[in-house]
mmCIF file of C-alpha atoms in Angstrom:
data_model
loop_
_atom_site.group_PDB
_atom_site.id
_atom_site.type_symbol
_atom_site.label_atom_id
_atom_site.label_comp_id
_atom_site.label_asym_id
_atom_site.label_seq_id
_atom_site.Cartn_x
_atom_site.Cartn_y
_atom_site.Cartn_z
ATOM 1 C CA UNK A 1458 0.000 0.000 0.000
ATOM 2 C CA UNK A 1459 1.476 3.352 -1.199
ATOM 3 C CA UNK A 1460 0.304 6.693 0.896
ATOM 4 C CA UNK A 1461 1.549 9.359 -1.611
ATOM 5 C CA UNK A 1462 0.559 13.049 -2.245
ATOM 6 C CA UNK A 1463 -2.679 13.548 -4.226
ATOM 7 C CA UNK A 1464 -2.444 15.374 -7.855
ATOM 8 C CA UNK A 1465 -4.505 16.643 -10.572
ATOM 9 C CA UNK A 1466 -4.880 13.467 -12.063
ATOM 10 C CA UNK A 1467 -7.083 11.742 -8.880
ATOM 11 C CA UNK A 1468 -9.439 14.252 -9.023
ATOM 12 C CA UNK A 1469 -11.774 11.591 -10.716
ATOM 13 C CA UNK A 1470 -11.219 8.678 -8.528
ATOM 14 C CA UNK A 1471 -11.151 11.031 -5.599
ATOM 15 C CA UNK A 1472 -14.622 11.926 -6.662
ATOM 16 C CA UNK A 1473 -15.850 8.733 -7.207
ATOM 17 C CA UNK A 1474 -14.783 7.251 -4.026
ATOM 18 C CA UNK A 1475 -16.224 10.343 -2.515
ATOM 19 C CA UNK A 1476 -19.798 9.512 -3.602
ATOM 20 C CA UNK A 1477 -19.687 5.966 -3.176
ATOM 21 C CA UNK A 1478 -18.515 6.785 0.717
ATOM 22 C CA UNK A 1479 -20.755 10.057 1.273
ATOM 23 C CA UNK A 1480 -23.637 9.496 -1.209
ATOM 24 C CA UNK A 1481 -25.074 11.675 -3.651
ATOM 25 C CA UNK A 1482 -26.063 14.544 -0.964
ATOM 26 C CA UNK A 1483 -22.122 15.075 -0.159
ATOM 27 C CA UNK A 1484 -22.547 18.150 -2.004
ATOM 28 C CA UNK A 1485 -24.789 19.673 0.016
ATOM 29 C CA UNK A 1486 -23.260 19.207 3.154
ATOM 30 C CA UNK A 1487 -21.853 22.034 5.397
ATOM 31 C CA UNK A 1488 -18.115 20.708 4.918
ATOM 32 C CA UNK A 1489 -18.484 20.643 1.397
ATOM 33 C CA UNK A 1490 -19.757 24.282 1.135
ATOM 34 C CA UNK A 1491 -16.526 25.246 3.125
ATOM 35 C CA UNK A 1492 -14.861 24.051 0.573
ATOM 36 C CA UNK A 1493 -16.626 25.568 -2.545
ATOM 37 C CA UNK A 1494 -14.967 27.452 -4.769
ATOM 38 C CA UNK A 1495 -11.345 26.315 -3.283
ATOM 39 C CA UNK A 1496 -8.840 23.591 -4.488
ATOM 40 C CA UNK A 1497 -7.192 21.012 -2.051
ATOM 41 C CA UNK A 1498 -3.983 21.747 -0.122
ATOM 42 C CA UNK A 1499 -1.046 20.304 -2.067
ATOM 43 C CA UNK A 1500 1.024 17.906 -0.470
ATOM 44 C CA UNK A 1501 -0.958 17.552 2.319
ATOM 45 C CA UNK A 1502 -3.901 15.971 0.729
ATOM 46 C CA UNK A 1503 -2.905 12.202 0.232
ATOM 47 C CA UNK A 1504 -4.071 9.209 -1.649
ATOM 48 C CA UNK A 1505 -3.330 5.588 -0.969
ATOM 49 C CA UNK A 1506 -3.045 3.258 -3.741
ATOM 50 C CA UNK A 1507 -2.793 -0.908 -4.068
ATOM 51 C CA UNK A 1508 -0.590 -0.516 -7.421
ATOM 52 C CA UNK A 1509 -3.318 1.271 -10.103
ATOM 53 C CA UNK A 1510 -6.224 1.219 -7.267
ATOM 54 C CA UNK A 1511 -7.533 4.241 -5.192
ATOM 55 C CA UNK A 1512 -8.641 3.163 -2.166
ATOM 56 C CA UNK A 1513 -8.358 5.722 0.027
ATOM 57 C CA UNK A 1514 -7.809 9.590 0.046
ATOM 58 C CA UNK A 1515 -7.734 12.369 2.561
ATOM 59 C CA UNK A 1516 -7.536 16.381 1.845
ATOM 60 C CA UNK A 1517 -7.582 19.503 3.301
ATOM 61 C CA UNK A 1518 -8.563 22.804 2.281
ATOM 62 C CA UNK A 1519 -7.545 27.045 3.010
ATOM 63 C CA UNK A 1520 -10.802 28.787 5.132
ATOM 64 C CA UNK A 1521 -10.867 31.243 7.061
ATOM 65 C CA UNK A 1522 -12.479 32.394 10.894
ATOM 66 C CA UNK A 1523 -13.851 35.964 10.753
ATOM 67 C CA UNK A 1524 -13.939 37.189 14.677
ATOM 68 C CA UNK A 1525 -16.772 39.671 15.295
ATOM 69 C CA UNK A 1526 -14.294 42.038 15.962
ATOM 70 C CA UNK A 1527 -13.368 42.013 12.252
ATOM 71 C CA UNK A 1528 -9.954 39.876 12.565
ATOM 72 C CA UNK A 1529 -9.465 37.185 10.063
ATOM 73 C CA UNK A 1530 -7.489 34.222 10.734
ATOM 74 C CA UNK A 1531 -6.564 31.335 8.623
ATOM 75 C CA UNK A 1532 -7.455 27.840 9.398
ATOM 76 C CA UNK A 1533 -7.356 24.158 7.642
ATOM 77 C CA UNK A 1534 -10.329 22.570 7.022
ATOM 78 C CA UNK A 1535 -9.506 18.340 7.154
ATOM 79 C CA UNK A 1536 -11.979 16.253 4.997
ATOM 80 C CA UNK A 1537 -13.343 14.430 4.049
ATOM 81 C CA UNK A 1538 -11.590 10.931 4.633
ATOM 82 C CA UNK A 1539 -12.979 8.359 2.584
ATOM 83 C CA UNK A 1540 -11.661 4.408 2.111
ATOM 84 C CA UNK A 1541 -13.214 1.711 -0.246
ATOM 85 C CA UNK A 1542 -15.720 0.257 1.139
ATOM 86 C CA UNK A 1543 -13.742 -3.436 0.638
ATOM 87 C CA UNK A 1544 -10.729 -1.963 2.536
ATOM 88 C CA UNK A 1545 -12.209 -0.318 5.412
ATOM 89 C CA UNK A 1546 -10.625 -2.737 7.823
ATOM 90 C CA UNK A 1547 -7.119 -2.241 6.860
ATOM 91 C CA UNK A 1548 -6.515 0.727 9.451
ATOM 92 C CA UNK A 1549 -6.122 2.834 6.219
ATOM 93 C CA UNK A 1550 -8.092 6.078 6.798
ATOM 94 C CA UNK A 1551 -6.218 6.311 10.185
ATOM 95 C CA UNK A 1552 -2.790 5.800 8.443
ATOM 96 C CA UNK A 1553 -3.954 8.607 5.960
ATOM 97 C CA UNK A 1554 -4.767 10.629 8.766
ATOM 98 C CA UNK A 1555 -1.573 10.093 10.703
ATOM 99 C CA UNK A 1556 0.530 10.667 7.847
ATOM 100 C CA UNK A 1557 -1.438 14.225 6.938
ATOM 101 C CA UNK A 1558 -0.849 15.365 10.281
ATOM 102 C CA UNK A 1559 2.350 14.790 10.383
ATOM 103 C CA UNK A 1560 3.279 16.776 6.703
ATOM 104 C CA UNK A 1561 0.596 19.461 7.848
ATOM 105 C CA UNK A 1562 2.455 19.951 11.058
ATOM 106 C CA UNK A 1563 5.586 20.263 9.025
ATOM 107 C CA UNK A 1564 4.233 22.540 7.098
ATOM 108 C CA UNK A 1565 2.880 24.856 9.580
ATOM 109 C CA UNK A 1566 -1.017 24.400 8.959
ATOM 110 C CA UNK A 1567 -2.705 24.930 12.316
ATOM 111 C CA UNK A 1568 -5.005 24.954 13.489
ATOM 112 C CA UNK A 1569 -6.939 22.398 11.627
ATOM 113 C CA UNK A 1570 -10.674 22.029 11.928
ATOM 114 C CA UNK A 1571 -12.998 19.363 10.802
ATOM 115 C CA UNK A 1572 -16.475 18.230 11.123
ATOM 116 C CA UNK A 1573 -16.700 14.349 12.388
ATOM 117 C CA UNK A 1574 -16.906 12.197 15.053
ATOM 118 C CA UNK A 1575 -15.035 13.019 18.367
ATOM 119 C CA UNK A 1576 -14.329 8.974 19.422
ATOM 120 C CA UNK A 1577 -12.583 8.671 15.880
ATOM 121 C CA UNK A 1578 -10.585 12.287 15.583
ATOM 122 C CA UNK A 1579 -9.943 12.755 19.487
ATOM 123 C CA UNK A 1580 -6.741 10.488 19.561
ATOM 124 C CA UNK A 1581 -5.207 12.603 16.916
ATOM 125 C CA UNK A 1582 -5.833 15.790 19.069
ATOM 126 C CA UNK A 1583 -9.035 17.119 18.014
ATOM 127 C CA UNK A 1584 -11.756 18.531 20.474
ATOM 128 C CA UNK A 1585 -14.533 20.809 20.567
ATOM 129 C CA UNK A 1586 -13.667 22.808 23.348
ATOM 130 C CA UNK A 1587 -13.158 26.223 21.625
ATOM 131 C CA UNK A 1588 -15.975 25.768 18.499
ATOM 132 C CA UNK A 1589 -18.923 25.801 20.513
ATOM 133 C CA UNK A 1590 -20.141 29.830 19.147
ATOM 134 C CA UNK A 1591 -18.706 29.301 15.687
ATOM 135 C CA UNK A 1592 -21.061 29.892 12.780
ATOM 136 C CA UNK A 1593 -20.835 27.771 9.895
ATOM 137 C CA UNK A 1594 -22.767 28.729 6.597
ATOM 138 C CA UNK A 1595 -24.803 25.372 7.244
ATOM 139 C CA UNK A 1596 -26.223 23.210 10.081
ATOM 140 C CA UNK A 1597 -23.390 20.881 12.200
ATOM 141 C CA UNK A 1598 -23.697 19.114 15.171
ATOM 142 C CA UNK A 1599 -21.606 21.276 18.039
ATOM 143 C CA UNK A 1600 -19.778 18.119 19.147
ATOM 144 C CA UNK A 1601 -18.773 17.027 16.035
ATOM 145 C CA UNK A 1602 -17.113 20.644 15.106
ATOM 146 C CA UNK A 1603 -13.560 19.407 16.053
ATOM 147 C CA UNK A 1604 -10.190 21.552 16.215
ATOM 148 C CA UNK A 1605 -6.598 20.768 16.573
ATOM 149 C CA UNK A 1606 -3.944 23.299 17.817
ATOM 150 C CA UNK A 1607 -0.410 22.049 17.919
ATOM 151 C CA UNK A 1608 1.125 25.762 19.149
ATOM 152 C CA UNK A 1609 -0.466 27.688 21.425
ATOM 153 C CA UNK A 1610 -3.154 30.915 19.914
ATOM 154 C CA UNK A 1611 -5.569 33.037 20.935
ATOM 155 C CA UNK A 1612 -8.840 31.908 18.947
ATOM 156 C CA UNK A 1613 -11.771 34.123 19.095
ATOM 157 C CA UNK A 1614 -15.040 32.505 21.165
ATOM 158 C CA UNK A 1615 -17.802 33.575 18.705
ATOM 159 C CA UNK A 1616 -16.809 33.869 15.176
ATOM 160 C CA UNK A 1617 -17.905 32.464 11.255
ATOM 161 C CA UNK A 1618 -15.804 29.648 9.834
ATOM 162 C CA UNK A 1619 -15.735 30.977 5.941
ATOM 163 C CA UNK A 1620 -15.071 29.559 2.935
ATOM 164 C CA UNK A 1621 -12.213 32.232 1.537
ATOM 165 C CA UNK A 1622 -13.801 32.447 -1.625
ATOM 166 C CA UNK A 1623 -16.640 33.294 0.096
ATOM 167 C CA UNK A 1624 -14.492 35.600 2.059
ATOM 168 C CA UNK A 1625 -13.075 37.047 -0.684
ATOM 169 C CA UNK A 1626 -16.270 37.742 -2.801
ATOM 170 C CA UNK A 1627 -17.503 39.962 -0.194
ATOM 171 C CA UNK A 1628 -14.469 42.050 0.035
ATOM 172 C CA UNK A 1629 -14.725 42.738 -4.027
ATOM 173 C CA UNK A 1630 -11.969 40.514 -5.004
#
C-alpha cells in the first residue's frame, strides 16, 4: 500500500470514491460548502493506492475564521476521509490521517478544523472545546465541530468559519 501526495490526475477517482462513501447529498453538506470554490492543499492531501487502485484519500482545504471584531485568521479545514468500502478494515483512513498530520504539522497548517466524530478524531488531538459559538454557513452538530492546535493561539469565542472564496467575494476581489 502506497500513501503518496494527491495530484490533478485523482481528481476523478477522488470523486468517485467520494460519492460511493458520502452518497449523492455530499454536495450539500456544510463541509463541502466550506470548501466551494477552493482547491485542495497540495502535499498535504494524500491518496493511498494498491498498485493502479484508489482506495483511500484524505484532503484539506484554506478557510478562514472571521472574529466579530473584524480579525481574520486562517485555518485548515480536514476532509473528508474516505476508504473503499472493501478496505475499510485495513486501518487505512487512520494511516492517511496520521501521515497528513504529520506533513501538515511540518508545514505549519494549524489549526486544523474538521467536522466528524469526536471517538474517531480525538486520539489525533481534536476537540470541541473552543468551536462551541462558531457559525458555519450550514447546520453541524456542536460536538462534532472538532479543532486541533499544535502551538499555542488566541482563537476568538464567537466567530464564522468561511469559505475564503466566500471571504473574498464579499471584500470585491
Amino acid at each position: 500500500m502506497n500513501i503518496v501526495p494527491a495530484t490533478p490526475a485523482d481528481t476523478r477517482e477522488i470523486d468517485a470514491l467520494l460519492d460511493a462513501a458520502f452518497g449523492p447529498g455530499r454536495h450539500a453538506r456544510t463541509a463541502s460548502l466550506l470548501r466551494a470554490g477552493a482547491e485542495p492543499i497540495a502535499g498535504v492531501s494524500l491518496v493511498a493506492c494498491n498498485g493502479e487502485r484508489l482506495l483511500g484519500s484524505i484532503q484539506y482545504w484554506p478557510i478562514e475564521l472571521l472574529a466579530t471584531d473584524g480579525d481574520v485568521m486562517r485555518l485548515t479545514l480536514l476532509g473528508p476521509v474516505a476508504v473503499a468500502a472493501d478496505a475499510r478494515t485495513l486501518g487505512l483512513g487512520r494511516r492517511l490521517l496520521a501521515a497528513s498530520l504529520a506533513i501538515a504539522d511540518a508545514r505549519g497548517l494549524d489549526p486544523i478544523l474538521l467536522i466528524g466524530d469526536t471517538s474517531y478524531y480525538s486520539p489525533f488531538g481534536f476537540d470541541a472545546g473552543a468551536t462551541a459559538d462558531w457559525q458555519l454557513p450550514g447546520p453541524v452538530d456542536r460536538h462534532r465541530l472538532l479543532l486541533r492546535q499544535t502551538r499555542a493561539m488566541a482563537l476568538p469565542v464567537t466567530a464564522t468559519v468561511r469559505a475564503i472564496s466566500a471571504l473574498n467575494s464579499d471584500a470585491g476581489e
